[in-house]
């Protein structure tokens, strides 16, 4: 049954933290819908920024949005103008005070979401799916991953009948809870239909009790809302 379990959900509270950190109370449903709106809006608005994940934290009056991105310059803009504009747009969307933190992903080749996005964009650009996947696998393994698995489904290569293909290198121990497995799913929108891309990346094993709050590493505070260096991702 391991192949049917989401690797991130399986490790929540053990070695991985949550993407939304707040207490819902009686308005839990409204806050959940608002989180979904924020994520959808940011992913659509910053589609070229290489966003990996968006962490949302709430206090009584403030919503803190931390964006993990491979290209922070696109979000920050010249002198922080873009991030200020983004803050105002989110304020209109939610009607609450917004603080935006931007965290740079130093090694995007080890991030499953960015790898899946790269493969999807190449397939949409009519590059051979095998070439796109093999290039992604080679660059991820070269950076130092322990293993990577890519599964592609749909009318791959414009075939008349949909099929599933799998490419794998190294080790992906999905049943080992201490294994740091990064998982992502993306869709490529082609002229002959949607193609689903799933990526698993094993970054090694985590021993001991890791910090589960994503916006702090080892208890250090993040820097200001104008896209300073912000939180760093655990390596």
Short mmCIF file of the C-alpha atoms (twelve columns), coordinates in Angstrom:
data_MODEL
# 
_entry.id   MODEL 
# 
loop_
_atom_site.group_PDB 
_atom_site.id 
_atom_site.type_symbol 
_atom_site.label_atom_id 
_atom_site.label_alt_id 
_atom_site.label_comp_id 
_atom_site.label_asym_id 
_atom_site.label_seq_id 
_atom_site.Cartn_x 
_atom_site.Cartn_y 
_atom_site.Cartn_z 
_atom_site.pdbx_PDB_model_num 
ATOM 1   C CA . UNK A 1   0.000   0.000  0.000   1 
ATOM 2   C CA . UNK A 2   3.018   2.288  0.303   1 
ATOM 3   C CA . UNK A 3   2.770   3.403  -3.302  1 
ATOM 4   C CA . UNK A 4   -0.692  4.865  -2.668  1 
ATOM 5   C CA . UNK A 5   0.312   6.998  0.329   1 
ATOM 6   C CA . UNK A 6   1.293   10.651 -0.036  1 
ATOM 7   C CA . UNK A 7   4.895   10.727 1.312   1 
ATOM 8   C CA . UNK A 8   4.434   14.200 2.826   1 
ATOM 9   C CA . UNK A 9   1.170   13.368 4.627   1 
ATOM 10  C CA . UNK A 10  2.669   10.140 5.982   1 
ATOM 11  C CA . UNK A 11  5.557   12.078 7.605   1 
ATOM 12  C CA . UNK A 12  3.568   15.000 9.048   1 
ATOM 13  C CA . UNK A 13  4.463   15.548 12.685  1 
ATOM 14  C CA . UNK A 14  7.401   13.118 12.436  1 
ATOM 15  C CA . UNK A 15  9.982   14.824 10.207  1 
ATOM 16  C CA . UNK A 16  7.774   17.266 8.255   1 
ATOM 17  C CA . UNK A 17  5.713   20.254 9.374   1 
ATOM 18  C CA . UNK A 18  2.445   21.739 8.141   1 
ATOM 19  C CA . UNK A 19  2.040   24.340 5.366   1 
ATOM 20  C CA . UNK A 20  -0.630  26.196 7.380   1 
ATOM 21  C CA . UNK A 21  0.174   27.031 11.013  1 
ATOM 22  C CA . UNK A 22  -2.778  28.534 12.906  1 
ATOM 23  C CA . UNK A 23  -5.595  27.731 15.304  1 
ATOM 24  C CA . UNK A 24  -8.948  27.653 13.503  1 
ATOM 25  C CA . UNK A 25  -11.525 27.814 16.267  1 
ATOM 26  C CA . UNK A 26  -15.117 28.367 15.079  1 
ATOM 27  C CA . UNK A 27  -13.991 29.968 11.779  1 
ATOM 28  C CA . UNK A 28  -11.816 27.060 10.682  1 
ATOM 29  C CA . UNK A 29  -13.627 26.573 7.342   1 
ATOM 30  C CA . UNK A 30  -13.361 30.265 6.351   1 
ATOM 31  C CA . UNK A 31  -9.620  30.330 7.136   1 
ATOM 32  C CA . UNK A 32  -9.043  27.120 5.174   1 
ATOM 33  C CA . UNK A 33  -10.824 28.548 2.101   1 
ATOM 34  C CA . UNK A 34  -8.844  31.791 2.476   1 
ATOM 35  C CA . UNK A 35  -5.546  29.841 2.578   1 
ATOM 36  C CA . UNK A 36  -6.541  28.048 -0.636  1 
ATOM 37  C CA . UNK A 37  -7.407  31.401 -2.297  1 
ATOM 38  C CA . UNK A 38  -4.022  32.878 -1.292  1 
ATOM 39  C CA . UNK A 39  -2.103  29.872 -2.647  1 
ATOM 40  C CA . UNK A 40  -4.039  29.755 -5.937  1 
ATOM 41  C CA . UNK A 41  -3.637  33.500 -6.443  1 
ATOM 42  C CA . UNK A 42  0.118   33.498 -5.726  1 
ATOM 43  C CA . UNK A 43  0.785   30.441 -7.917  1 
ATOM 44  C CA . UNK A 44  -1.103  32.048 -10.832 1 
ATOM 45  C CA . UNK A 45  0.364   35.540 -10.292 1 
ATOM 46  C CA . UNK A 46  3.963   34.317 -9.830  1 
ATOM 47  C CA . UNK A 47  3.958   31.386 -12.248 1 
ATOM 48  C CA . UNK A 48  7.454   32.271 -13.558 1 
ATOM 49  C CA . UNK A 49  9.040   32.688 -10.116 1 
ATOM 50  C CA . UNK A 50  9.628   28.963 -9.477  1 
ATOM 51  C CA . UNK A 51  7.503   28.726 -6.309  1 
ATOM 52  C CA . UNK A 52  8.047   25.537 -4.321  1 
ATOM 53  C CA . UNK A 53  5.637   26.030 -1.410  1 
ATOM 54  C CA . UNK A 54  3.734   28.724 0.469   1 
ATOM 55  C CA . UNK A 55  3.608   28.640 4.280   1 
ATOM 56  C CA . UNK A 56  0.770   30.576 5.936   1 
ATOM 57  C CA . UNK A 57  0.807   31.565 9.620   1 
ATOM 58  C CA . UNK A 58  -1.858  33.581 11.424  1 
ATOM 59  C CA . UNK A 59  -2.128  35.670 14.537  1 
ATOM 60  C CA . UNK A 60  -5.236  37.576 15.615  1 
ATOM 61  C CA . UNK A 61  -4.815  40.423 13.081  1 
ATOM 62  C CA . UNK A 62  -1.831  39.452 10.928  1 
ATOM 63  C CA . UNK A 63  -1.408  36.838 8.173   1 
ATOM 64  C CA . UNK A 64  2.237   35.933 7.507   1 
ATOM 65  C CA . UNK A 65  2.880   34.407 4.072   1 
ATOM 66  C CA . UNK A 66  6.298   32.814 3.499   1 
ATOM 67  C CA . UNK A 67  7.095   32.052 -0.151  1 
ATOM 68  C CA . UNK A 68  9.821   29.495 -0.897  1 
ATOM 69  C CA . UNK A 69  11.125  30.322 -4.373  1 
ATOM 70  C CA . UNK A 70  14.041  29.580 -6.680  1 
ATOM 71  C CA . UNK A 71  13.918  33.125 -8.156  1 
ATOM 72  C CA . UNK A 72  13.386  35.638 -5.345  1 
ATOM 73  C CA . UNK A 73  14.354  38.592 -7.574  1 
ATOM 74  C CA . UNK A 74  11.166  38.212 -9.647  1 
ATOM 75  C CA . UNK A 75  8.971   38.462 -6.520  1 
ATOM 76  C CA . UNK A 76  10.922  41.259 -4.794  1 
ATOM 77  C CA . UNK A 77  11.306  43.474 -7.871  1 
ATOM 78  C CA . UNK A 78  13.376  46.643 -8.110  1 
ATOM 79  C CA . UNK A 79  13.812  48.073 -4.605  1 
ATOM 80  C CA . UNK A 80  11.068  45.818 -3.243  1 
ATOM 81  C CA . UNK A 81  8.303   47.414 -5.378  1 
ATOM 82  C CA . UNK A 82  6.811   44.111 -6.555  1 
ATOM 83  C CA . UNK A 83  6.553   42.654 -3.055  1 
ATOM 84  C CA . UNK A 84  4.785   45.831 -1.829  1 
ATOM 85  C CA . UNK A 85  2.323   45.595 -4.728  1 
ATOM 86  C CA . UNK A 86  1.759   41.903 -3.945  1 
ATOM 87  C CA . UNK A 87  1.092   42.753 -0.296  1 
ATOM 88  C CA . UNK A 88  -1.607  45.261 -1.293  1 
ATOM 89  C CA . UNK A 89  -3.248  42.744 -3.654  1 
ATOM 90  C CA . UNK A 90  -3.382  40.090 -0.911  1 
ATOM 91  C CA . UNK A 91  -4.752  42.681 1.515   1 
ATOM 92  C CA . UNK A 92  -7.648  43.341 -0.898  1 
ATOM 93  C CA . UNK A 93  -8.202  39.602 -1.374  1 
ATOM 94  C CA . UNK A 94  -8.339  38.745 2.345   1 
ATOM 95  C CA . UNK A 95  -9.233  42.046 4.027   1 
ATOM 96  C CA . UNK A 96  -6.462  41.430 6.603   1 
ATOM 97  C CA . UNK A 97  -2.983  42.777 7.344   1 
ATOM 98  C CA . UNK A 98  -0.409  40.807 5.326   1 
ATOM 99  C CA . UNK A 99  3.295   40.253 5.897   1 
ATOM 100 C CA . UNK A 100 5.304   38.602 3.110   1 
ATOM 101 C CA . UNK A 101 8.589   36.769 3.724   1 
ATOM 102 C CA . UNK A 102 10.618  35.429 0.822   1 
ATOM 103 C CA . UNK A 103 12.952  32.456 1.255   1 
ATOM 104 C CA . UNK A 104 15.363  31.495 -1.509  1 
ATOM 105 C CA . UNK A 105 15.807  27.830 -2.414  1 
ATOM 106 C CA . UNK A 106 19.553  27.460 -2.855  1 
ATOM 107 C CA . UNK A 107 19.414  24.125 -4.706  1 
ATOM 108 C CA . UNK A 108 16.248  23.976 -6.858  1 
ATOM 109 C CA . UNK A 109 17.377  20.646 -8.398  1 
ATOM 110 C CA . UNK A 110 16.629  19.006 -5.016  1 
ATOM 111 C CA . UNK A 111 13.096  20.435 -4.809  1 
ATOM 112 C CA . UNK A 112 10.437  18.047 -6.185  1 
ATOM 113 C CA . UNK A 113 7.934   20.826 -7.043  1 
ATOM 114 C CA . UNK A 114 10.467  22.812 -9.087  1 
ATOM 115 C CA . UNK A 115 11.736  19.645 -10.836 1 
ATOM 116 C CA . UNK A 116 8.131   18.684 -11.743 1 
ATOM 117 C CA . UNK A 117 7.405   22.244 -12.969 1 
ATOM 118 C CA . UNK A 118 10.538  22.187 -15.145 1 
ATOM 119 C CA . UNK A 119 9.550   18.856 -16.744 1 
ATOM 120 C CA . UNK A 120 5.961   20.119 -17.313 1 
ATOM 121 C CA . UNK A 121 7.174   23.332 -19.012 1 
ATOM 122 C CA . UNK A 122 9.534   21.382 -21.278 1 
ATOM 123 C CA . UNK A 123 6.736   18.981 -22.306 1 
ATOM 124 C CA . UNK A 124 4.461   21.974 -23.018 1 
ATOM 125 C CA . UNK A 125 7.313   23.394 -25.139 1 
ATOM 126 C CA . UNK A 126 7.171   20.199 -27.263 1 
ATOM 127 C CA . UNK A 127 10.480  18.785 -26.003 1 
ATOM 128 C CA . UNK A 128 10.625  14.956 -25.889 1 
ATOM 129 C CA . UNK A 129 9.322   13.788 -22.495 1 
ATOM 130 C CA . UNK A 130 12.091  11.179 -22.165 1 
ATOM 131 C CA . UNK A 131 14.772  13.775 -22.746 1 
ATOM 132 C CA . UNK A 132 13.170  16.194 -20.233 1 
ATOM 133 C CA . UNK A 133 12.888  13.494 -17.530 1 
ATOM 134 C CA . UNK A 134 16.396  12.086 -18.027 1 
ATOM 135 C CA . UNK A 135 17.928  15.573 -17.912 1 
ATOM 136 C CA . UNK A 136 16.048  16.325 -14.657 1 
ATOM 137 C CA . UNK A 137 17.110  13.001 -13.087 1 
ATOM 138 C CA . UNK A 138 20.771  13.533 -14.056 1 
ATOM 139 C CA . UNK A 139 20.914  17.089 -12.619 1 
ATOM 140 C CA . UNK A 140 19.183  16.021 -9.356  1 
ATOM 141 C CA . UNK A 141 21.555  13.089 -8.810  1 
ATOM 142 C CA . UNK A 142 24.575  15.266 -9.647  1 
ATOM 143 C CA . UNK A 143 23.609  17.790 -6.931  1 
ATOM 144 C CA . UNK A 144 23.658  15.011 -4.306  1 
ATOM 145 C CA . UNK A 145 20.208  13.401 -3.977  1 
ATOM 146 C CA . UNK A 146 20.119  9.781  -2.765  1 
ATOM 147 C CA . UNK A 147 17.421  8.904  -5.278  1 
ATOM 148 C CA . UNK A 148 14.721  10.221 -7.604  1 
ATOM 149 C CA . UNK A 149 11.625  8.679  -9.172  1 
ATOM 150 C CA . UNK A 150 9.503   10.295 -11.908 1 
ATOM 151 C CA . UNK A 151 6.143   8.897  -13.047 1 
ATOM 152 C CA . UNK A 152 4.452   10.385 -16.116 1 
ATOM 153 C CA . UNK A 153 0.853   9.548  -17.098 1 
ATOM 154 C CA . UNK A 154 -1.458  10.477 -19.944 1 
ATOM 155 C CA . UNK A 155 -1.177  10.651 -23.717 1 
ATOM 156 C CA . UNK A 156 2.605   10.900 -23.539 1 
ATOM 157 C CA . UNK A 157 4.249   11.765 -26.844 1 
ATOM 158 C CA . UNK A 158 0.823   12.387 -28.384 1 
ATOM 159 C CA . UNK A 159 -0.088  8.671  -28.340 1 
ATOM 160 C CA . UNK A 160 -3.702  7.736  -29.002 1 
ATOM 161 C CA . UNK A 161 -3.985  5.643  -25.843 1 
ATOM 162 C CA . UNK A 162 -2.971  6.989  -22.411 1 
ATOM 163 C CA . UNK A 163 -0.246  5.132  -20.538 1 
ATOM 164 C CA . UNK A 164 2.026   5.452  -17.510 1 
ATOM 165 C CA . UNK A 165 5.819   5.429  -17.608 1 
ATOM 166 C CA . UNK A 166 8.232   5.378  -14.683 1 
ATOM 167 C CA . UNK A 167 11.881  6.455  -14.473 1 
ATOM 168 C CA . UNK A 168 13.983  5.864  -11.377 1 
ATOM 169 C CA . UNK A 169 17.542  6.276  -10.156 1 
ATOM 170 C CA . UNK A 170 19.029  5.673  -6.683  1 
ATOM 171 C CA . UNK A 171 16.911  4.735  -3.644  1 
ATOM 172 C CA . UNK A 172 13.426  5.942  -2.647  1 
ATOM 173 C CA . UNK A 173 12.538  4.242  0.695   1 
ATOM 174 C CA . UNK A 174 8.853   5.282  0.932   1 
ATOM 175 C CA . UNK A 175 8.156   3.121  4.023   1 
ATOM 176 C CA . UNK A 176 11.052  4.573  6.048   1 
ATOM 177 C CA . UNK A 177 9.533   7.449  8.044   1 
ATOM 178 C CA . UNK A 178 12.900  9.057  8.840   1 
ATOM 179 C CA . UNK A 179 13.723  9.246  5.098   1 
ATOM 180 C CA . UNK A 180 13.410  12.846 3.877   1 
ATOM 181 C CA . UNK A 181 11.239  12.312 0.790   1 
ATOM 182 C CA . UNK A 182 10.120  15.369 -1.156  1 
ATOM 183 C CA . UNK A 183 7.027   14.720 -3.312  1 
ATOM 184 C CA . UNK A 184 5.231   16.838 -5.906  1 
ATOM 185 C CA . UNK A 185 2.563   16.560 -8.591  1 
ATOM 186 C CA . UNK A 186 2.234   18.843 -11.615 1 
ATOM 187 C CA . UNK A 187 0.228   18.854 -14.835 1 
ATOM 188 C CA . UNK A 188 1.459   19.709 -18.328 1 
ATOM 189 C CA . UNK A 189 -1.290  21.178 -20.539 1 
ATOM 190 C CA . UNK A 190 -0.632  20.016 -24.105 1 
ATOM 191 C CA . UNK A 191 -2.668  20.134 -27.338 1 
ATOM 192 C CA . UNK A 192 -3.494  16.423 -26.931 1 
ATOM 193 C CA . UNK A 193 -4.608  16.663 -23.275 1 
ATOM 194 C CA . UNK A 194 -3.221  16.888 -19.763 1 
ATOM 195 C CA . UNK A 195 -0.146  14.952 -18.743 1 
ATOM 196 C CA . UNK A 196 0.406   14.222 -15.034 1 
ATOM 197 C CA . UNK A 197 3.931   14.296 -13.613 1 
ATOM 198 C CA . UNK A 198 4.786   12.927 -10.163 1 
ATOM 199 C CA . UNK A 199 8.253   13.377 -8.647  1 
ATOM 200 C CA . UNK A 200 9.772   11.762 -5.536  1 
ATOM 201 C CA . UNK A 201 13.228  12.904 -4.351  1 
ATOM 202 C CA . UNK A 202 15.084  11.268 -1.443  1 
ATOM 203 C CA . UNK A 203 17.460  13.713 0.267   1 
ATOM 204 C CA . UNK A 204 18.776  11.326 2.928   1 
ATOM 205 C CA . UNK A 205 17.578  10.396 6.415   1 
ATOM 206 C CA . UNK A 206 16.780  12.659 9.362   1 
ATOM 207 C CA . UNK A 207 17.701  11.432 12.865  1 
ATOM 208 C CA . UNK A 208 16.527  12.993 16.121  1 
ATOM 209 C CA . UNK A 209 13.659  15.467 16.465  1 
ATOM 210 C CA . UNK A 210 13.702  18.035 13.635  1 
ATOM 211 C CA . UNK A 211 12.195  21.546 13.795  1 
ATOM 212 C CA . UNK A 212 8.663   21.153 12.381  1 
ATOM 213 C CA . UNK A 213 7.854   24.876 12.078  1 
ATOM 214 C CA . UNK A 214 9.047   25.662 8.516   1 
ATOM 215 C CA . UNK A 215 9.603   29.420 8.950   1 
ATOM 216 C CA . UNK A 216 12.224  28.992 11.683  1 
ATOM 217 C CA . UNK A 217 15.333  26.853 11.550  1 
ATOM 218 C CA . UNK A 218 16.973  26.016 14.852  1 
ATOM 219 C CA . UNK A 219 14.891  28.692 16.611  1 
ATOM 220 C CA . UNK A 220 16.274  31.627 14.551  1 
ATOM 221 C CA . UNK A 221 13.762  34.320 13.590  1 
ATOM 222 C CA . UNK A 222 13.033  35.259 10.003  1 
ATOM 223 C CA . UNK A 223 13.955  38.677 8.702   1 
ATOM 224 C CA . UNK A 224 11.616  41.501 7.754   1 
ATOM 225 C CA . UNK A 225 8.655   41.506 5.392   1 
ATOM 226 C CA . UNK A 226 10.480  43.094 2.484   1 
ATOM 227 C CA . UNK A 227 12.076  39.958 1.232   1 
ATOM 228 C CA . UNK A 228 15.243  39.881 3.306   1 
ATOM 229 C CA . UNK A 229 17.105  36.619 3.444   1 
ATOM 230 C CA . UNK A 230 14.316  35.092 5.510   1 
ATOM 231 C CA . UNK A 231 14.196  31.451 6.618   1 
ATOM 232 C CA . UNK A 232 16.554  28.928 5.172   1 
ATOM 233 C CA . UNK A 233 15.499  25.524 3.997   1 
ATOM 234 C CA . UNK A 234 16.876  22.508 5.825   1 
ATOM 235 C CA . UNK A 235 19.508  20.733 3.760   1 
# 
